[in-house]
Short mmCIF file of C-alpha atoms in Angstrom, two decimals:
data_model
loop_
_atom_site.label_atom_id
_atom_site.label_comp_id
_atom_site.label_asym_id
_atom_site.label_seq_id
_atom_site.Cartn_x
_atom_site.Cartn_y
_atom_site.Cartn_z
CA MET A 1 -0.01 -0.10 -0.09
CA PRO A 2 1.23 3.47 -0.67
CA ILE A 3 2.78 5.53 2.39
CA PRO A 4 2.65 9.19 2.30
CA SER A 5 6.05 11.05 2.18
CA GLY A 6 7.59 11.84 5.32
CA ALA A 7 5.15 9.47 7.45
CA PRO A 8 7.04 6.56 9.51
CA ALA A 9 6.53 3.25 8.52
CA ALA A 10 6.44 0.32 11.01
CA PRO A 11 8.89 -2.21 9.66
CA ALA A 12 7.24 -5.76 8.45
CA VAL A 13 8.27 -8.70 10.60
CA PRO A 14 9.81 -11.20 8.20
CA HIS A 15 7.55 -14.20 7.95
CA VAL A 16 10.07 -16.46 5.67
CA PRO A 17 13.23 -17.64 7.02
CA GLU A 18 16.07 -15.93 5.16
CA ALA A 19 17.75 -19.16 3.86
CA ILE A 20 14.49 -20.00 1.70
CA HIS A 21 13.81 -16.25 1.09
CA ARG A 22 17.23 -15.69 -0.79
CA ARG A 23 15.75 -18.65 -3.26
CA ARG A 24 12.41 -17.92 -3.53
CA TRP A 25 12.57 -16.72 -7.00
CA TRP A 26 14.32 -20.06 -8.03
CA ILE A 27 11.31 -21.99 -6.19
CA LEU A 28 8.80 -19.92 -7.97
CA GLY A 29 10.47 -21.25 -11.32
CA VAL A 30 10.16 -24.81 -9.74
CA LEU A 31 6.41 -24.21 -8.94
CA MET A 32 5.84 -22.66 -12.52
CA PHE A 33 7.28 -25.93 -13.77
CA SER A 34 4.89 -27.95 -12.08
CA VAL A 35 1.73 -25.81 -13.05
CA LEU A 36 3.16 -26.04 -16.85
CA ILE A 37 3.00 -29.91 -16.58
CA VAL A 38 -0.76 -29.85 -15.78
CA VAL A 39 -1.44 -27.02 -18.25
CA LEU A 40 0.71 -28.29 -21.02
CA ASP A 41 -1.04 -31.75 -21.01
CA ASN A 42 -4.64 -29.94 -21.42
CA SER A 43 -3.71 -27.63 -24.01
CA ILE A 44 -2.24 -30.32 -25.85
CA LEU A 45 -5.56 -32.39 -25.70
CA ASN A 46 -7.36 -29.71 -27.28
CA VAL A 47 -5.74 -29.67 -30.45
CA ALA A 48 -5.31 -33.58 -30.71
CA VAL A 49 -9.20 -34.54 -30.14
CA LYS A 50 -9.50 -34.57 -34.26
CA THR A 51 -6.80 -37.00 -34.42
CA ILE A 52 -7.89 -38.95 -31.50
CA ALA A 53 -11.26 -39.03 -33.07
CA SER A 54 -9.95 -40.68 -36.37
CA PRO A 55 -10.27 -44.08 -36.87
CA ALA A 56 -7.19 -46.57 -36.14
CA PRO A 57 -4.24 -46.37 -37.00
CA THR A 58 -4.45 -42.66 -36.98
CA GLY A 59 -6.42 -42.44 -33.74
CA ILE A 60 -8.34 -44.91 -31.83
CA GLY A 61 -12.10 -43.95 -33.04
CA ALA A 62 -13.42 -41.93 -30.12
CA THR A 63 -16.70 -40.46 -30.42
CA GLN A 64 -17.69 -37.03 -29.39
CA SER A 65 -19.15 -38.51 -26.11
CA GLU A 66 -15.91 -40.45 -25.68
CA LEU A 67 -13.74 -37.35 -26.50
CA GLU A 68 -15.61 -35.38 -23.69
CA TRP A 69 -15.13 -38.10 -21.19
CA ALA A 70 -11.33 -38.16 -21.91
CA ILE A 71 -11.62 -34.29 -21.16
CA ASN A 72 -13.98 -34.89 -18.25
CA SER A 73 -12.74 -37.78 -16.43
CA TYR A 74 -9.76 -36.03 -15.72
CA THR A 75 -12.08 -32.98 -14.50
CA LEU A 76 -14.26 -35.20 -12.48
CA VAL A 77 -11.50 -36.51 -10.39
CA PHE A 78 -9.57 -33.53 -10.24
CA ALA A 79 -12.32 -31.50 -9.03
CA GLY A 80 -13.47 -34.09 -6.74
CA LEU A 81 -10.21 -34.36 -4.90
CA LEU A 82 -8.97 -30.67 -5.00
CA PHE A 83 -10.45 -29.82 -1.59
CA THR A 84 -8.88 -33.08 0.01
CA ALA A 85 -5.56 -32.52 -1.59
CA GLY A 86 -5.41 -28.88 -0.28
CA LEU A 87 -6.20 -30.02 3.52
CA LEU A 88 -3.69 -33.11 2.99
CA GLY A 89 -0.90 -30.60 1.80
CA ASP A 90 -1.63 -28.31 5.05
CA ARG A 91 -1.43 -31.21 7.37
CA ILE A 92 1.27 -33.81 6.07
CA GLY A 93 3.37 -31.13 3.92
CA ARG A 94 2.82 -29.13 0.79
CA LYS A 95 6.20 -30.45 -0.78
CA LYS A 96 5.30 -34.36 -0.13
CA VAL A 97 2.17 -33.75 -1.74
CA LEU A 98 3.61 -32.09 -4.81
CA LEU A 99 6.07 -34.89 -5.29
CA ALA A 100 3.28 -37.46 -5.09
CA GLY A 101 0.73 -35.73 -7.42
CA THR A 102 3.53 -35.08 -9.84
CA LEU A 103 4.74 -38.69 -9.61
CA VAL A 104 1.04 -39.91 -10.16
CA PHE A 105 0.46 -37.51 -12.99
CA GLY A 106 3.56 -38.73 -14.90
CA LEU A 107 2.76 -42.47 -14.20
CA GLY A 108 -0.77 -41.67 -15.85
CA SER A 109 0.71 -39.81 -18.64
CA ALA A 110 2.69 -42.91 -19.96
CA LEU A 111 -0.35 -44.96 -19.35
CA ALA A 112 -2.49 -42.79 -21.37
CA ALA A 113 0.04 -42.75 -24.26
CA PHE A 114 -0.40 -46.46 -25.04
CA SER A 115 -4.25 -46.59 -24.39
CA ALA A 116 -5.73 -49.18 -27.05
CA SER A 117 -9.29 -47.98 -26.72
CA PRO A 118 -11.12 -44.58 -25.74
CA GLY A 119 -12.26 -46.87 -22.49
CA GLU A 120 -8.34 -47.15 -21.53
CA LEU A 121 -7.42 -43.38 -22.36
CA ILE A 122 -10.77 -42.26 -20.18
CA THR A 123 -9.38 -44.26 -17.30
CA TRP A 124 -5.73 -43.21 -17.48
CA ARG A 125 -6.83 -39.50 -17.72
CA ALA A 126 -8.61 -40.07 -14.67
CA LEU A 127 -5.53 -41.09 -12.98
CA MET A 128 -3.70 -38.01 -14.43
CA GLY A 129 -6.50 -35.91 -12.66
CA PHE A 130 -5.80 -37.63 -9.54
CA GLY A 131 -2.14 -36.64 -9.69
CA ALA A 132 -2.97 -33.06 -10.94
CA ALA A 133 -5.17 -32.57 -7.91
CA PHE A 134 -2.39 -32.82 -5.60
CA VAL A 135 -0.15 -30.57 -7.79
CA MET A 136 -2.11 -27.41 -8.21
CA PRO A 137 -3.34 -26.71 -4.75
CA ALA A 138 0.51 -27.38 -3.57
CA THR A 139 2.23 -24.90 -5.89
CA LEU A 140 -0.19 -22.17 -5.00
CA ALA A 141 0.22 -22.99 -0.95
CA VAL A 142 4.17 -23.17 -1.30
CA LEU A 143 4.44 -19.77 -2.95
CA MET A 144 2.43 -18.15 -0.34
CA ASN A 145 4.53 -19.66 2.37
CA VAL A 146 8.01 -18.68 0.63
CA PHE A 147 6.91 -15.17 -0.19
CA GLU A 148 6.33 -12.21 2.18
CA ARG A 149 2.67 -10.64 1.75
CA ASP A 150 4.16 -7.56 -0.12
CA GLU A 151 5.66 -9.66 -2.85
CA GLN A 152 3.10 -12.29 -3.07
CA PRO A 153 0.82 -10.31 -5.97
CA ARG A 154 3.67 -10.13 -7.92
CA ALA A 155 4.63 -13.90 -7.49
CA ILE A 156 0.84 -14.71 -8.22
CA GLY A 157 0.81 -12.86 -11.20
CA ILE A 158 4.33 -14.64 -12.61
CA TRP A 159 2.73 -17.79 -11.52
CA ALA A 160 -0.49 -17.37 -13.42
CA GLY A 161 1.82 -16.14 -16.36
CA SER A 162 3.18 -19.60 -16.63
CA VAL A 163 -0.54 -20.99 -17.49
CA GLY A 164 -0.32 -18.61 -20.61
CA LEU A 165 3.42 -20.40 -21.38
CA GLY A 166 1.53 -23.73 -20.95
CA ILE A 167 -1.19 -22.54 -23.37
CA ALA A 168 1.42 -21.32 -25.93
CA ILE A 169 3.69 -24.30 -25.70
CA GLY A 170 0.86 -26.97 -25.52
CA PRO A 171 -0.79 -26.84 -28.93
CA ILE A 172 2.47 -26.17 -30.66
CA THR A 173 4.10 -29.03 -29.29
CA GLY A 174 1.16 -31.01 -29.66
CA GLY A 175 0.92 -29.92 -33.30
CA VAL A 176 4.72 -31.04 -33.88
CA LEU A 177 4.18 -34.42 -32.27
CA LEU A 178 1.05 -34.99 -33.91
CA GLU A 179 2.57 -34.18 -37.50
CA HIS A 180 5.74 -36.64 -36.94
CA PHE A 181 4.41 -39.29 -34.23
CA TRP A 182 1.41 -41.22 -33.49
CA TRP A 183 -1.28 -39.50 -31.14
CA GLY A 184 0.02 -41.22 -27.95
CA SER A 185 3.04 -38.79 -28.12
CA ILE A 186 1.16 -35.89 -26.73
CA PHE A 187 1.23 -37.85 -23.34
CA LEU A 188 4.25 -39.46 -23.58
CA VAL A 189 6.11 -36.13 -23.78
CA ASN A 190 4.72 -35.35 -20.06
CA VAL A 191 7.31 -37.96 -18.82
CA PRO A 192 10.61 -36.48 -19.17
CA VAL A 193 8.92 -33.10 -17.99
CA VAL A 194 8.00 -34.89 -14.73
CA VAL A 195 11.52 -36.47 -14.50
CA ILE A 196 12.90 -32.84 -14.31
CA ALA A 197 10.39 -31.36 -12.10
CA LEU A 198 10.73 -34.14 -9.64
CA ILE A 199 14.45 -33.61 -9.35
CA ALA A 200 14.14 -29.83 -9.10
CA MET A 201 11.32 -29.94 -6.54
CA ALA A 202 13.54 -32.22 -4.12
CA ILE A 203 16.74 -29.99 -4.34
CA LEU A 204 14.94 -26.61 -4.28
CA VAL A 205 11.34 -26.63 -2.63
CA PRO A 206 11.16 -26.00 1.08
CA ASP A 207 8.37 -28.11 3.04
CA SER A 208 5.82 -26.30 4.68
CA ARG A 209 2.89 -27.39 6.80
CA ASP A 210 -0.03 -25.95 9.04
CA PRO A 211 1.54 -25.85 12.55
CA LYS A 212 -1.49 -26.47 14.11
CA PRO A 213 -3.77 -28.38 11.76
CA GLY A 214 -6.26 -29.54 14.73
CA LYS A 215 -8.27 -32.78 14.37
CA VAL A 216 -9.03 -34.46 11.27
CA ASP A 217 -12.68 -33.64 10.04
CA PRO A 218 -13.21 -37.09 8.11
CA LEU A 219 -16.87 -36.57 7.96
CA GLY A 220 -16.28 -33.06 6.04
CA VAL A 221 -13.72 -34.57 3.78
CA GLY A 222 -16.03 -37.48 2.47
CA LEU A 223 -18.73 -35.14 2.27
CA SER A 224 -16.81 -32.75 0.08
CA ILE A 225 -15.54 -35.45 -2.04
CA VAL A 226 -19.04 -37.18 -2.68
CA GLY A 227 -20.56 -33.86 -3.13
CA LEU A 228 -18.11 -32.48 -5.67
CA VAL A 229 -18.24 -35.98 -7.74
CA LEU A 230 -21.94 -36.14 -7.83
CA LEU A 231 -22.15 -32.39 -8.76
CA VAL A 232 -19.56 -32.55 -11.52
CA TYR A 233 -20.87 -35.85 -12.94
CA GLY A 234 -24.27 -34.56 -13.25
CA ILE A 235 -22.88 -31.69 -15.12
CA ILE A 236 -20.96 -34.05 -17.50
CA ARG A 237 -23.78 -36.51 -18.14
CA GLY A 238 -26.13 -33.44 -18.80
CA GLY A 239 -23.52 -31.95 -21.60
CA GLU A 240 -23.15 -35.68 -22.71
CA LEU A 241 -26.78 -36.25 -23.40
CA ALA A 242 -27.55 -32.64 -24.56
CA ASP A 243 -30.42 -32.80 -21.72
CA PHE A 244 -30.16 -31.58 -18.39
CA THR A 245 -33.88 -32.47 -17.45
CA ASP A 246 -32.74 -36.25 -17.99
CA THR A 247 -33.35 -38.24 -14.57
CA THR A 248 -30.00 -39.33 -14.37
CA VAL A 249 -28.68 -35.93 -14.48
CA LEU A 250 -31.12 -34.29 -11.91
CA LEU A 251 -30.67 -36.95 -9.59
CA ALA A 252 -26.91 -36.58 -9.85
CA ILE A 253 -26.88 -32.72 -9.55
CA ALA A 254 -29.49 -32.62 -6.82
CA GLY A 255 -27.73 -35.15 -5.13
CA GLY A 256 -24.28 -33.38 -5.24
CA LEU A 257 -26.00 -29.91 -4.14
CA LEU A 258 -27.93 -31.77 -1.00
CA VAL A 259 -24.38 -33.44 -0.03
CA LEU A 260 -22.52 -30.20 -0.10
CA ALA A 261 -25.27 -28.33 1.77
CA GLY A 262 -24.78 -31.09 4.26
CA PHE A 263 -21.00 -30.40 4.20
CA VAL A 264 -21.64 -26.62 4.68
CA TRP A 265 -24.09 -27.44 7.69
CA HIS A 266 -21.50 -29.94 9.20
CA GLU A 267 -18.51 -27.26 8.63
CA LYS A 268 -20.50 -24.46 10.52
CA ARG A 269 -21.30 -26.76 13.64
CA SER A 270 -17.91 -28.61 13.48
CA SER A 271 -15.19 -27.68 16.46
CA HIS A 272 -12.53 -28.60 14.03
CA PRO A 273 -14.03 -27.59 10.44
CA ALA A 274 -12.20 -28.66 7.32
CA ILE A 275 -12.69 -25.21 6.04
CA ASP A 276 -13.92 -21.95 7.69
CA ILE A 277 -17.38 -21.28 6.02
CA THR A 278 -17.58 -17.83 7.49
CA TYR A 279 -14.90 -16.72 4.90
CA PHE A 280 -17.50 -16.86 2.37
CA ARG A 281 -19.69 -14.16 4.20
CA LYS A 282 -16.64 -11.70 2.76
CA PRO A 283 -18.14 -10.09 -0.10
CA ALA A 284 -14.87 -9.91 -1.72
CA PHE A 285 -13.73 -13.30 -1.15
CA SER A 286 -17.34 -14.75 -2.38
CA ALA A 287 -16.95 -12.27 -5.76
CA ALA A 288 -13.46 -13.72 -6.37
CA VAL A 289 -14.35 -17.10 -6.20
CA ALA A 290 -17.59 -16.59 -8.32
CA ALA A 291 -15.36 -14.72 -10.87
CA ILE A 292 -13.06 -17.62 -11.38
CA ALA A 293 -15.81 -19.95 -12.00
CA LEU A 294 -17.54 -17.71 -14.22
CA VAL A 295 -14.83 -17.02 -16.28
CA PHE A 296 -13.46 -20.75 -16.69
CA PHE A 297 -17.32 -21.17 -17.61
CA ALA A 298 -17.26 -19.27 -20.59
CA LEU A 299 -13.88 -20.07 -22.02
CA MET A 300 -13.80 -23.65 -21.45
CA GLY A 301 -16.85 -24.24 -23.50
CA VAL A 302 -15.56 -21.79 -26.16
CA THR A 303 -11.97 -23.68 -26.21
CA PHE A 304 -13.43 -27.12 -26.86
CA PHE A 305 -15.68 -26.13 -30.00
CA SER A 306 -12.80 -23.52 -31.27
CA ALA A 307 -10.84 -26.62 -32.04
CA PHE A 308 -13.45 -28.10 -34.15
CA TYR A 309 -13.80 -24.60 -35.78
CA LEU A 310 -10.17 -24.24 -36.49
CA GLN A 311 -9.49 -27.71 -37.70
CA SER A 312 -13.03 -29.33 -39.06
CA VAL A 313 -14.53 -26.12 -40.75
CA ARG A 314 -11.32 -23.94 -41.59
CA GLY A 315 -8.78 -27.19 -42.42
CA TYR A 316 -6.04 -26.24 -40.39
CA SER A 317 -3.48 -28.72 -38.95
CA ALA A 318 -3.18 -29.36 -35.21
CA LEU A 319 0.14 -27.25 -35.48
CA GLN A 320 -1.34 -24.33 -37.20
CA SER A 321 -4.33 -24.49 -34.91
CA GLY A 322 -1.71 -24.32 -32.17
CA LEU A 323 -0.05 -21.37 -33.62
CA LEU A 324 -2.96 -19.40 -33.98
CA ILE A 325 -3.63 -19.58 -29.95
CA LEU A 326 -0.15 -18.06 -29.51
CA PRO A 327 -1.68 -14.52 -29.41
CA LEU A 328 -3.94 -15.55 -26.32
CA ALA A 329 -0.89 -17.22 -24.79
CA ALA A 330 1.31 -14.30 -25.10
CA ALA A 331 -1.29 -11.84 -23.87
CA GLN A 332 -1.47 -13.87 -20.58
CA MET A 333 2.24 -14.15 -20.37
CA VAL A 334 2.99 -10.35 -20.77
CA PHE A 335 0.43 -8.91 -18.99
CA ALA A 336 -0.55 -11.27 -16.01
CA PRO A 337 2.94 -10.52 -14.20
CA ARG A 338 2.39 -7.18 -14.57
CA ALA A 339 -1.43 -6.87 -13.15
CA ARG A 340 -0.59 -6.01 -9.84
CA LEU A 341 0.96 -2.67 -11.11
CA VAL A 342 -2.54 -1.99 -12.73
CA VAL A 343 -4.63 -2.95 -9.59
CA ASP A 344 -2.29 -0.59 -7.31
CA ARG A 345 -3.21 2.28 -9.43
CA PHE A 346 -7.02 1.53 -10.36
CA GLY A 347 -8.03 -1.09 -7.58
CA ALA A 348 -8.85 -4.90 -8.05
CA ARG A 349 -12.83 -3.91 -8.94
CA ALA A 350 -11.99 -1.43 -11.86
CA VAL A 351 -8.97 -3.98 -13.43
CA CYS A 352 -11.22 -7.18 -13.06
CA THR A 353 -14.41 -5.63 -14.28
CA ALA A 354 -12.44 -4.38 -17.38
CA GLY A 355 -11.12 -8.02 -17.69
CA MET A 356 -14.42 -9.36 -17.71
CA LEU A 357 -15.74 -6.92 -20.33
CA LEU A 358 -12.66 -7.78 -22.53
CA VAL A 359 -13.31 -11.43 -22.22
CA ALA A 360 -16.96 -10.79 -23.04
CA VAL A 361 -16.08 -9.02 -26.21
CA GLY A 362 -13.59 -11.57 -27.28
CA LEU A 363 -16.33 -14.25 -26.73
CA ALA A 364 -19.16 -12.32 -28.42
CA SER A 365 -16.57 -11.77 -31.68
CA PHE A 366 -16.97 -15.57 -32.37
CA ALA A 367 -20.65 -14.82 -33.49
CA LEU A 368 -19.07 -12.79 -36.13
CA PHE A 369 -16.74 -15.74 -37.42
CA ASP A 370 -17.48 -17.60 -40.41
CA ALA A 371 -15.53 -20.26 -42.92
CA GLY A 372 -13.45 -17.18 -44.31
CA THR A 373 -12.82 -15.14 -41.55
CA PRO A 374 -9.26 -13.54 -42.04
CA VAL A 375 -6.68 -14.99 -39.74
CA TRP A 376 -5.59 -11.77 -38.44
CA VAL A 377 -8.90 -11.06 -37.13
CA MET A 378 -8.73 -14.62 -35.03
CA CYS A 379 -5.50 -13.68 -33.65
CA LEU A 380 -6.78 -10.24 -32.43
CA VAL A 381 -9.72 -11.88 -30.96
CA PHE A 382 -7.56 -14.48 -29.22
CA PHE A 383 -5.20 -11.62 -28.26
CA VAL A 384 -8.23 -9.72 -26.34
CA GLN A 385 -9.54 -12.76 -24.86
CA GLY A 386 -5.81 -13.23 -23.16
CA THR A 387 -5.58 -9.77 -21.94
CA GLY A 388 -8.84 -10.07 -20.32
CA MET A 389 -8.01 -13.31 -18.54
CA ALA A 390 -4.41 -11.80 -17.58
CA HIS A 391 -6.32 -8.96 -15.66
CA ILE A 392 -8.69 -11.29 -13.95
CA MET A 393 -7.19 -14.18 -12.62
CA PRO A 394 -3.93 -12.69 -10.68
CA PRO A 395 -6.28 -9.95 -8.58
CA VAL A 396 -8.98 -12.52 -7.80
CA THR A 397 -6.26 -15.43 -6.86
CA VAL A 398 -4.84 -12.62 -4.61
CA ALA A 399 -8.00 -11.91 -3.15
CA VAL A 400 -8.77 -15.46 -2.48
CA MET A 401 -5.44 -16.80 -1.05
CA GLN A 402 -4.86 -13.40 1.25
CA ALA A 403 -8.08 -13.78 2.77
CA LEU A 404 -7.16 -16.90 4.79
CA PRO A 405 -4.11 -17.17 7.05
CA ARG A 406 -1.03 -18.22 5.51
CA GLU A 407 -1.17 -21.63 7.37
CA LYS A 408 -4.30 -22.57 5.47
CA ALA A 409 -2.74 -21.77 2.22
CA GLY A 410 -3.51 -25.41 0.87
CA SER A 411 -7.15 -25.04 1.46
CA GLY A 412 -7.27 -21.48 -0.32
CA SER A 413 -5.47 -22.86 -3.00
CA ALA A 414 -8.01 -25.89 -3.23
CA ILE A 415 -10.97 -23.45 -3.03
CA ASN A 416 -9.57 -21.21 -5.94
CA ASN A 417 -8.88 -24.19 -8.00
CA THR A 418 -12.07 -26.09 -7.27
CA PHE A 419 -14.39 -23.32 -8.49
CA ARG A 420 -12.35 -22.95 -11.29
CA GLN A 421 -12.80 -26.78 -12.25
CA VAL A 422 -16.49 -26.88 -11.54
CA GLY A 423 -16.88 -23.77 -13.63
CA GLY A 424 -14.75 -25.19 -16.69
CA ALA A 425 -16.64 -28.61 -16.21
CA LEU A 426 -20.08 -26.67 -16.52
CA GLY A 427 -18.74 -24.64 -19.56
CA ILE A 428 -17.89 -27.62 -21.54
CA ALA A 429 -21.08 -29.54 -20.45
CA VAL A 430 -23.60 -26.69 -20.72
CA LEU A 431 -22.32 -24.76 -23.84
CA GLY A 432 -21.40 -28.16 -25.27
CA SER A 433 -24.79 -29.33 -25.04
CA VAL A 434 -26.27 -26.00 -26.39
CA LEU A 435 -23.39 -26.53 -29.56
CA SER A 436 -24.53 -29.92 -30.13
CA THR A 437 -28.64 -29.31 -29.73
CA VAL A 438 -28.22 -26.29 -32.33
CA TYR A 439 -25.99 -28.25 -34.76
CA ARG A 440 -28.25 -31.19 -34.78
CA GLY A 441 -31.24 -29.31 -35.55
CA ASP A 442 -29.55 -27.60 -38.16
CA ILE A 443 -28.34 -30.62 -39.96
CA GLU A 444 -30.88 -33.06 -39.83
CA ALA A 445 -32.77 -31.22 -42.78
CA HIS A 446 -29.40 -32.12 -44.79
CA LEU A 447 -29.14 -35.92 -44.07
CA GLY A 448 -31.97 -37.13 -46.41
CA ALA A 449 -29.22 -38.56 -48.83
CA VAL A 450 -27.74 -40.20 -46.10
CA PRO A 451 -28.33 -44.00 -45.81
CA ALA A 452 -30.78 -44.59 -42.96
CA GLY A 453 -28.20 -46.88 -40.95
CA VAL A 454 -25.96 -44.10 -40.43
CA ARG A 455 -28.18 -41.06 -40.23
CA ASP A 456 -28.35 -40.94 -36.65
CA VAL A 457 -24.37 -41.29 -36.24
CA ALA A 458 -23.99 -38.56 -38.93
CA GLY A 459 -26.02 -36.06 -37.02
CA GLU A 460 -23.86 -36.37 -33.56
CA SER A 461 -21.28 -34.07 -34.52
CA ILE A 462 -19.31 -32.25 -37.47
CA GLU A 463 -16.64 -34.91 -37.40
CA ALA A 464 -19.50 -37.43 -37.76
CA THR A 465 -20.99 -35.59 -40.39
CA LEU A 466 -17.76 -35.22 -42.46
CA GLY A 467 -17.00 -38.88 -41.80
CA VAL A 468 -20.07 -39.88 -43.42
CA ALA A 469 -19.70 -37.32 -46.50
CA GLU A 470 -16.19 -38.77 -47.04
CA LYS A 471 -17.63 -42.16 -47.49
CA LEU A 472 -20.36 -40.76 -49.99
CA GLY A 473 -17.50 -39.72 -52.20
CA PRO A 474 -16.30 -36.30 -53.31
CA VAL A 475 -19.23 -35.71 -55.56
CA ALA A 476 -22.03 -36.85 -53.36
CA GLY A 477 -20.67 -35.76 -50.19
CA LYS A 478 -19.73 -32.24 -51.19
CA PRO A 479 -23.06 -30.67 -50.46
CA LEU A 480 -23.19 -32.42 -47.05
CA VAL A 481 -19.79 -30.82 -46.06
CA ALA A 482 -20.78 -27.58 -46.98
CA ALA A 483 -24.28 -28.25 -44.75
CA ALA A 484 -22.09 -29.33 -41.83
CA ASN A 485 -19.87 -26.35 -42.09
CA ASP A 486 -22.71 -23.96 -41.83
CA ALA A 487 -24.60 -25.87 -39.23
CA PHE A 488 -21.52 -25.91 -37.09
CA ILE A 489 -20.84 -21.98 -37.46
CA SER A 490 -24.45 -21.39 -36.67
CA ALA A 491 -24.19 -23.64 -33.55
CA MET A 492 -21.05 -21.78 -32.62
CA HIS A 493 -22.54 -18.24 -32.95
CA VAL A 494 -25.10 -19.39 -30.46
CA THR A 495 -22.93 -20.79 -28.05
CA ALA A 496 -20.58 -18.00 -28.36
CA LEU A 497 -23.16 -15.34 -27.47
CA GLY A 498 -24.29 -17.72 -24.62
CA SER A 499 -20.70 -17.48 -23.26
CA ALA A 500 -20.32 -13.82 -23.61
CA ALA A 501 -23.49 -13.48 -21.53
CA VAL A 502 -21.97 -15.35 -18.93
CA ALA A 503 -19.02 -13.28 -18.79
CA LEU A 504 -21.10 -10.13 -18.62
CA ILE A 505 -22.73 -11.51 -15.74
CA GLY A 506 -18.82 -11.95 -13.95
CA ALA A 507 -18.15 -8.34 -14.73
CA VAL A 508 -21.31 -7.45 -13.02
CA VAL A 509 -20.48 -9.72 -9.94
CA VAL A 510 -16.92 -8.10 -9.64
CA GLY A 511 -18.01 -4.58 -10.12
CA LEU A 512 -20.50 -4.74 -7.34
CA PHE A 513 -18.35 -6.93 -4.67
CA LEU A 514 -14.72 -6.73 -5.50
CA PRO A 515 -12.95 -3.82 -3.31
CA GLY A 516 -11.91 -0.71 -5.04
CA ARG A 517 -8.61 1.02 -5.03
CA PRO A 518 -7.37 0.84 -1.37
CA PRO A 519 -6.99 4.28 0.66
CA ALA A 520 -3.61 5.42 1.55
CA THR A 521 -2.32 4.40 4.79
CA THR A 522 0.70 5.37 7.10
CA GLU A 523 0.68 2.04 8.66
CA VAL A 524 2.23 -1.52 7.11
CA PRO A 525 0.48 -4.30 9.03
CA GLU A 526 2.97 -6.75 10.92
CA GLU A 527 2.77 -10.28 10.34
CA VAL A 528 3.85 -12.78 13.17
CA ARG A 529 6.80 -15.06 12.65
CA PRO A 530 5.79 -18.69 12.71
CA PRO A 531 7.57 -21.50 14.38
CA ALA A 532 10.82 -22.52 12.66
CA GLU A 533 9.71 -25.84 12.17
CA GLN A 534 6.90 -24.86 9.68
CA LEU A 535 9.12 -24.16 6.87
CA THR A 536 11.86 -26.70 6.81
CA ARG A 537 14.67 -27.16 3.84
#
């Protein structure tokens, strides 16, 4: 906070031991590398969905539903275990959890690379989600414990910028691998990265934990896992069926919400709660986690269908599609580490509201895309989206993490990531359902010439329609290809506008509830030094 010239400032009591403080930037580099592993894998998968959907030997013939489950099995396990992983890190040590999660993620990657069927790929992706659930909360929790409070916004901005690096490297790496190797190489590439990360973690990252974790709350932990898994499963199932009124969908979502309500009731009355629910009474805290969920709801759905737009409609290769996403990644890498400077000047409310509006503009722009939209226009839109994201994620992450005591950093990170994953799962499911429904409605009128036995399959997705058109031959299939492209673009327009509307809701939430520019003060709040055993080499 700014201090008026000439006013005495009370020196802040250092929290971090000097030996760890000296190497804090090296530690941040390792944490960024850990995040890079997880983000790299998901961004690679986004450009590989078309290849995996192809018949053997090119791919494994995954259907649209199986592709969604290859993504969502990871999300289901990841979201369900995030909260538990954060609690374990606070209790047994974040370094231990980080090492174990990275190892499991690497093992799952190796097994996924050699999947012989969509079912195997879905299983190993779930194992990767298990490992990633222990990686993500631990990285942010370690960061909060190796940087002093005044440096945390800068460190979180750089940490968030590593997400942009993963978004940039992933699609390009995936494109190069898919052009020269088989589809499984996009997972196998994680293995050497994991080995390097494990060595660096073991050498540089200090261990930290809550010095007074209190009693274990097994009922709270169990309720959080069951509730999150049921909720996310219901969301995913609704997207898969393109019908959120189906009995199985309603039962899963209602059951998840009921269990989570029981979790909140239990935590409010427990003498040793897993998470202090009273933090959600703070408007800034609740607005921050809501912003995280809303922005990922909007973006994840668009990310899923943009791969099909670029590759199926526009005909770009996986590598070319990856290169087109570079502007989004570059914007995040450039602006995320500097977001704190803009927040210092204008306040989190103004910055995050402007960021949400930029994201909404970028998403709405997809409604103007057609089969001939110039490349430079697409690059500009991706850059606008990345710029908006870069001015949302660091400030809201700082708001969430600094609202909780430092010793509860694992829980805070888990809350941050849980809302992000649930929002992302909702985005893929709901917006994917909208895309599928509109596409099917538009393409059905053009399937009259398709043999009755494959008519239903041909209407499932643009990839399925193009596959049937290819079998009909270049002459008979040409009109069907044109109809498929038109139907997909029409569906994309509707979905993009829905995504933009969600981003606008996010802008309203942060505009109303996030704090504005802090007033100048003559005091610097002191922090109490923790016991020496809390942070060890």
